[in-house]
Amino acid sequence: MPMSREERSKKRRLDGGNSVASTVIGQDGTTVPRQIAIGDIVNVASRTWPGINKPGGVGLVTNITPVDNSVKYDVTYVLGGRENGIDAQFVQLN
């Protein structure tokens, strides 16, 4: 069933007009965070501290692996390179 004009307008306000919403409207009218899926463009946080030099950046999710109560993401970066097994805490929808 297509969304009404009012529903589209409400969704547009929630996601700032972007085509990929970081929140979605549930059936009861509440907003819930949108889950990251394979094929989504994400922002990976920089992880640079002593012994670690992973600059992060913008990339495409290529695989999602569930681990215990969390997930790990495989990402192919827009500017080249790829990284596997990134903890969910470092990945956000772009």
Short mmCIF file of N, CA and C in Angstrom, two decimals:
data_model
loop_
_atom_site.label_atom_id
_atom_site.label_comp_id
_atom_site.label_asym_id
_atom_site.label_seq_id
_atom_site.Cartn_x
_atom_site.Cartn_y
_atom_site.Cartn_z
N MET A 1 0.84 -1.18 0.00
CA MET A 1 0.00 0.00 0.00
C MET A 1 0.89 1.24 0.00
N PRO A 2 0.69 2.17 -0.94
CA PRO A 2 1.53 3.36 -1.01
C PRO A 2 1.28 4.28 0.20
N MET A 3 2.36 5.04 0.53
CA MET A 3 2.24 5.98 1.65
C MET A 3 1.42 7.19 1.22
N SER A 4 0.67 7.74 2.17
CA SER A 4 -0.09 8.96 1.88
C SER A 4 0.86 10.15 1.85
N ARG A 5 0.39 11.26 1.35
CA ARG A 5 1.20 12.48 1.29
C ARG A 5 1.65 12.89 2.69
N GLU A 6 0.76 12.75 3.66
CA GLU A 6 1.08 13.12 5.04
C GLU A 6 2.18 12.22 5.61
N GLU A 7 2.11 10.91 5.33
CA GLU A 7 3.14 9.98 5.82
C GLU A 7 4.50 10.27 5.18
N ARG A 8 4.51 10.58 3.87
CA ARG A 8 5.77 10.92 3.20
C ARG A 8 6.37 12.19 3.78
N SER A 9 5.52 13.17 4.05
CA SER A 9 5.98 14.42 4.62
C SER A 9 6.57 14.20 6.01
N LYS A 10 5.92 13.39 6.82
CA LYS A 10 6.41 13.09 8.17
C LYS A 10 7.75 12.36 8.09
N LYS A 11 7.88 11.40 7.18
CA LYS A 11 9.13 10.66 7.00
C LYS A 11 10.24 11.61 6.57
N ARG A 12 9.92 12.52 5.63
CA ARG A 12 10.92 13.47 5.13
C ARG A 12 11.44 14.36 6.26
N ARG A 13 10.54 14.79 7.15
CA ARG A 13 10.96 15.62 8.27
C ARG A 13 11.88 14.83 9.21
N LEU A 14 11.58 13.56 9.41
CA LEU A 14 12.38 12.74 10.31
C LEU A 14 13.77 12.48 9.77
N ASP A 15 13.89 12.26 8.47
CA ASP A 15 15.21 11.91 7.93
C ASP A 15 15.92 13.11 7.30
N GLY A 16 15.40 14.31 7.51
CA GLY A 16 16.06 15.49 7.00
C GLY A 16 15.99 15.62 5.50
N GLY A 17 15.09 14.89 4.85
CA GLY A 17 14.95 14.96 3.41
C GLY A 17 15.85 14.01 2.67
N ASN A 18 16.69 13.27 3.37
CA ASN A 18 17.57 12.30 2.71
C ASN A 18 16.77 11.11 2.23
N SER A 19 17.28 10.45 1.21
CA SER A 19 16.57 9.29 0.69
C SER A 19 16.72 8.07 1.61
N VAL A 20 17.77 8.03 2.42
CA VAL A 20 17.96 6.93 3.35
C VAL A 20 17.70 7.46 4.75
N ALA A 21 16.62 7.02 5.36
CA ALA A 21 16.27 7.50 6.69
C ALA A 21 17.07 6.75 7.74
N SER A 22 17.53 7.47 8.77
CA SER A 22 18.22 6.80 9.86
C SER A 22 17.21 6.35 10.92
N THR A 23 15.97 6.82 10.79
CA THR A 23 14.88 6.33 11.63
C THR A 23 13.71 5.97 10.74
N VAL A 24 12.88 5.07 11.20
CA VAL A 24 11.68 4.71 10.47
C VAL A 24 10.50 4.82 11.42
N ILE A 25 9.33 4.97 10.86
CA ILE A 25 8.12 5.10 11.65
C ILE A 25 7.49 3.72 11.78
N GLY A 26 7.31 3.28 13.02
CA GLY A 26 6.70 1.98 13.27
C GLY A 26 5.20 2.02 13.04
N GLN A 27 4.55 0.87 13.09
CA GLN A 27 3.10 0.79 12.87
C GLN A 27 2.33 1.56 13.92
N ASP A 28 2.89 1.68 15.12
CA ASP A 28 2.19 2.41 16.18
C ASP A 28 2.50 3.90 16.16
N GLY A 29 3.25 4.38 15.16
CA GLY A 29 3.54 5.80 15.00
C GLY A 29 4.81 6.25 15.69
N THR A 30 5.50 5.38 16.40
CA THR A 30 6.74 5.75 17.06
C THR A 30 7.90 5.63 16.08
N THR A 31 8.98 6.33 16.37
CA THR A 31 10.16 6.23 15.51
C THR A 31 11.16 5.27 16.15
N VAL A 32 11.75 4.45 15.32
CA VAL A 32 12.76 3.49 15.78
C VAL A 32 13.97 3.60 14.87
N PRO A 33 15.17 3.34 15.40
CA PRO A 33 16.37 3.42 14.56
C PRO A 33 16.31 2.40 13.43
N ARG A 34 16.75 2.81 12.25
CA ARG A 34 16.79 1.91 11.10
C ARG A 34 18.01 1.03 11.21
N GLN A 35 17.85 -0.25 10.93
CA GLN A 35 18.96 -1.19 10.98
C GLN A 35 19.79 -1.07 9.71
N ILE A 36 21.09 -1.26 9.84
CA ILE A 36 21.98 -1.23 8.69
C ILE A 36 21.85 -2.56 7.95
N ALA A 37 21.77 -2.48 6.63
CA ALA A 37 21.60 -3.67 5.80
C ALA A 37 22.73 -3.74 4.77
N ILE A 38 22.91 -4.91 4.17
CA ILE A 38 23.89 -5.07 3.10
C ILE A 38 23.50 -4.14 1.96
N GLY A 39 24.47 -3.41 1.43
CA GLY A 39 24.24 -2.47 0.35
C GLY A 39 24.08 -1.03 0.83
N ASP A 40 23.97 -0.81 2.14
CA ASP A 40 23.86 0.55 2.68
C ASP A 40 25.21 1.24 2.65
N ILE A 41 25.17 2.56 2.48
CA ILE A 41 26.39 3.36 2.56
C ILE A 41 26.51 3.83 4.01
N VAL A 42 27.67 3.59 4.60
CA VAL A 42 27.88 3.89 6.01
C VAL A 42 29.12 4.74 6.21
N ASN A 43 29.20 5.32 7.39
CA ASN A 43 30.36 6.05 7.84
C ASN A 43 31.05 5.21 8.90
N VAL A 44 32.30 4.86 8.70
CA VAL A 44 33.05 4.08 9.68
C VAL A 44 33.95 5.06 10.44
N ALA A 45 33.84 5.03 11.77
CA ALA A 45 34.63 5.94 12.62
C ALA A 45 36.11 5.61 12.54
N SER A 46 36.92 6.64 12.72
CA SER A 46 38.36 6.47 12.75
C SER A 46 38.75 5.72 14.03
N ARG A 47 39.61 4.74 13.88
CA ARG A 47 40.09 3.98 15.03
C ARG A 47 41.61 4.06 15.03
N THR A 48 42.11 5.18 15.55
CA THR A 48 43.56 5.39 15.60
C THR A 48 43.95 5.65 17.05
N TRP A 49 44.64 4.71 17.62
CA TRP A 49 45.22 4.84 18.95
C TRP A 49 46.49 4.00 18.93
N PRO A 50 47.30 4.05 19.96
CA PRO A 50 48.56 3.31 19.91
C PRO A 50 48.38 1.85 19.50
N GLY A 51 49.03 1.47 18.42
CA GLY A 51 48.97 0.10 17.91
C GLY A 51 47.87 -0.14 16.89
N ILE A 52 46.96 0.81 16.70
CA ILE A 52 45.86 0.69 15.74
C ILE A 52 45.89 1.90 14.82
N ASN A 53 45.84 1.66 13.50
CA ASN A 53 45.82 2.76 12.54
C ASN A 53 44.79 2.45 11.45
N LYS A 54 43.52 2.60 11.81
CA LYS A 54 42.43 2.36 10.87
C LYS A 54 41.64 3.66 10.73
N PRO A 55 41.87 4.39 9.63
CA PRO A 55 41.28 5.72 9.49
C PRO A 55 39.78 5.75 9.25
N GLY A 56 39.16 4.64 8.87
CA GLY A 56 37.72 4.63 8.62
C GLY A 56 37.37 5.40 7.36
N GLY A 57 36.13 5.88 7.26
CA GLY A 57 35.66 6.64 6.11
C GLY A 57 34.31 6.14 5.64
N VAL A 58 33.94 6.56 4.44
CA VAL A 58 32.65 6.20 3.86
C VAL A 58 32.81 4.92 3.04
N GLY A 59 31.87 4.00 3.21
CA GLY A 59 31.96 2.74 2.49
C GLY A 59 30.62 2.06 2.32
N LEU A 60 30.64 0.96 1.62
CA LEU A 60 29.46 0.16 1.31
C LEU A 60 29.52 -1.14 2.11
N VAL A 61 28.43 -1.46 2.82
CA VAL A 61 28.37 -2.69 3.60
C VAL A 61 28.24 -3.87 2.64
N THR A 62 29.16 -4.83 2.74
CA THR A 62 29.14 -6.00 1.85
C THR A 62 28.72 -7.28 2.56
N ASN A 63 28.85 -7.31 3.90
CA ASN A 63 28.44 -8.50 4.65
C ASN A 63 28.18 -8.11 6.10
N ILE A 64 27.25 -8.82 6.73
CA ILE A 64 26.94 -8.62 8.14
C ILE A 64 27.01 -9.97 8.84
N THR A 65 27.79 -10.03 9.92
CA THR A 65 27.96 -11.27 10.67
C THR A 65 27.48 -11.09 12.10
N PRO A 66 26.44 -11.84 12.52
CA PRO A 66 26.00 -11.74 13.91
C PRO A 66 27.03 -12.38 14.85
N VAL A 67 27.32 -11.67 15.95
CA VAL A 67 28.26 -12.17 16.95
C VAL A 67 27.67 -11.87 18.33
N ASP A 68 27.33 -12.92 19.08
CA ASP A 68 26.72 -12.79 20.40
C ASP A 68 25.53 -11.83 20.34
N ASN A 69 25.60 -10.71 21.08
CA ASN A 69 24.50 -9.73 21.11
C ASN A 69 24.73 -8.56 20.17
N SER A 70 25.69 -8.65 19.29
CA SER A 70 26.04 -7.56 18.39
C SER A 70 26.23 -8.10 16.97
N VAL A 71 26.73 -7.25 16.10
CA VAL A 71 27.05 -7.67 14.74
C VAL A 71 28.40 -7.07 14.33
N LYS A 72 29.01 -7.66 13.32
CA LYS A 72 30.23 -7.13 12.72
C LYS A 72 29.97 -6.92 11.24
N TYR A 73 30.54 -5.85 10.70
CA TYR A 73 30.30 -5.46 9.31
C TYR A 73 31.56 -5.59 8.49
N ASP A 74 31.39 -6.03 7.24
CA ASP A 74 32.45 -5.97 6.24
C ASP A 74 32.12 -4.79 5.34
N VAL A 75 33.11 -3.93 5.11
CA VAL A 75 32.88 -2.69 4.36
C VAL A 75 33.92 -2.55 3.26
N THR A 76 33.46 -2.13 2.07
CA THR A 76 34.35 -1.73 0.99
C THR A 76 34.30 -0.21 0.92
N TYR A 77 35.46 0.43 1.11
CA TYR A 77 35.51 1.89 1.17
C TYR A 77 35.40 2.53 -0.21
N VAL A 78 34.79 3.69 -0.25
CA VAL A 78 34.59 4.43 -1.49
C VAL A 78 35.93 4.84 -2.10
N LEU A 79 36.88 5.24 -1.26
CA LEU A 79 38.18 5.69 -1.76
C LEU A 79 39.18 4.55 -1.95
N GLY A 80 38.70 3.33 -1.83
CA GLY A 80 39.56 2.17 -2.05
C GLY A 80 39.84 1.40 -0.76
N GLY A 81 40.02 0.12 -0.91
CA GLY A 81 40.31 -0.74 0.23
C GLY A 81 39.04 -1.34 0.81
N ARG A 82 39.24 -2.31 1.68
CA ARG A 82 38.11 -2.93 2.36
C ARG A 82 38.56 -3.35 3.74
N GLU A 83 37.58 -3.56 4.60
CA GLU A 83 37.87 -3.97 5.97
C GLU A 83 36.78 -4.94 6.41
N ASN A 84 37.18 -5.99 7.10
CA ASN A 84 36.24 -7.01 7.56
C ASN A 84 36.16 -7.01 9.07
N GLY A 85 34.99 -7.37 9.59
CA GLY A 85 34.82 -7.55 11.03
C GLY A 85 34.84 -6.28 11.84
N ILE A 86 34.23 -5.21 11.35
CA ILE A 86 34.18 -3.94 12.08
C ILE A 86 33.06 -4.02 13.11
N ASP A 87 33.37 -3.70 14.36
CA ASP A 87 32.35 -3.69 15.41
C ASP A 87 31.25 -2.68 15.11
N ALA A 88 30.03 -3.02 15.48
CA ALA A 88 28.87 -2.16 15.21
C ALA A 88 29.00 -0.77 15.82
N GLN A 89 29.70 -0.64 16.93
CA GLN A 89 29.82 0.66 17.58
C GLN A 89 30.56 1.69 16.73
N PHE A 90 31.32 1.24 15.74
CA PHE A 90 32.09 2.14 14.88
C PHE A 90 31.40 2.44 13.54
N VAL A 91 30.22 1.88 13.31
CA VAL A 91 29.55 2.02 12.01
C VAL A 91 28.21 2.74 12.19
N GLN A 92 27.98 3.77 11.35
CA GLN A 92 26.72 4.52 11.35
C GLN A 92 26.24 4.69 9.92
N LEU A 93 24.91 4.78 9.76
CA LEU A 93 24.37 5.08 8.43
C LEU A 93 24.85 6.45 8.00
N ASN A 94 25.17 6.58 6.74
CA ASN A 94 25.65 7.86 6.21
C ASN A 94 24.49 8.73 5.81
#
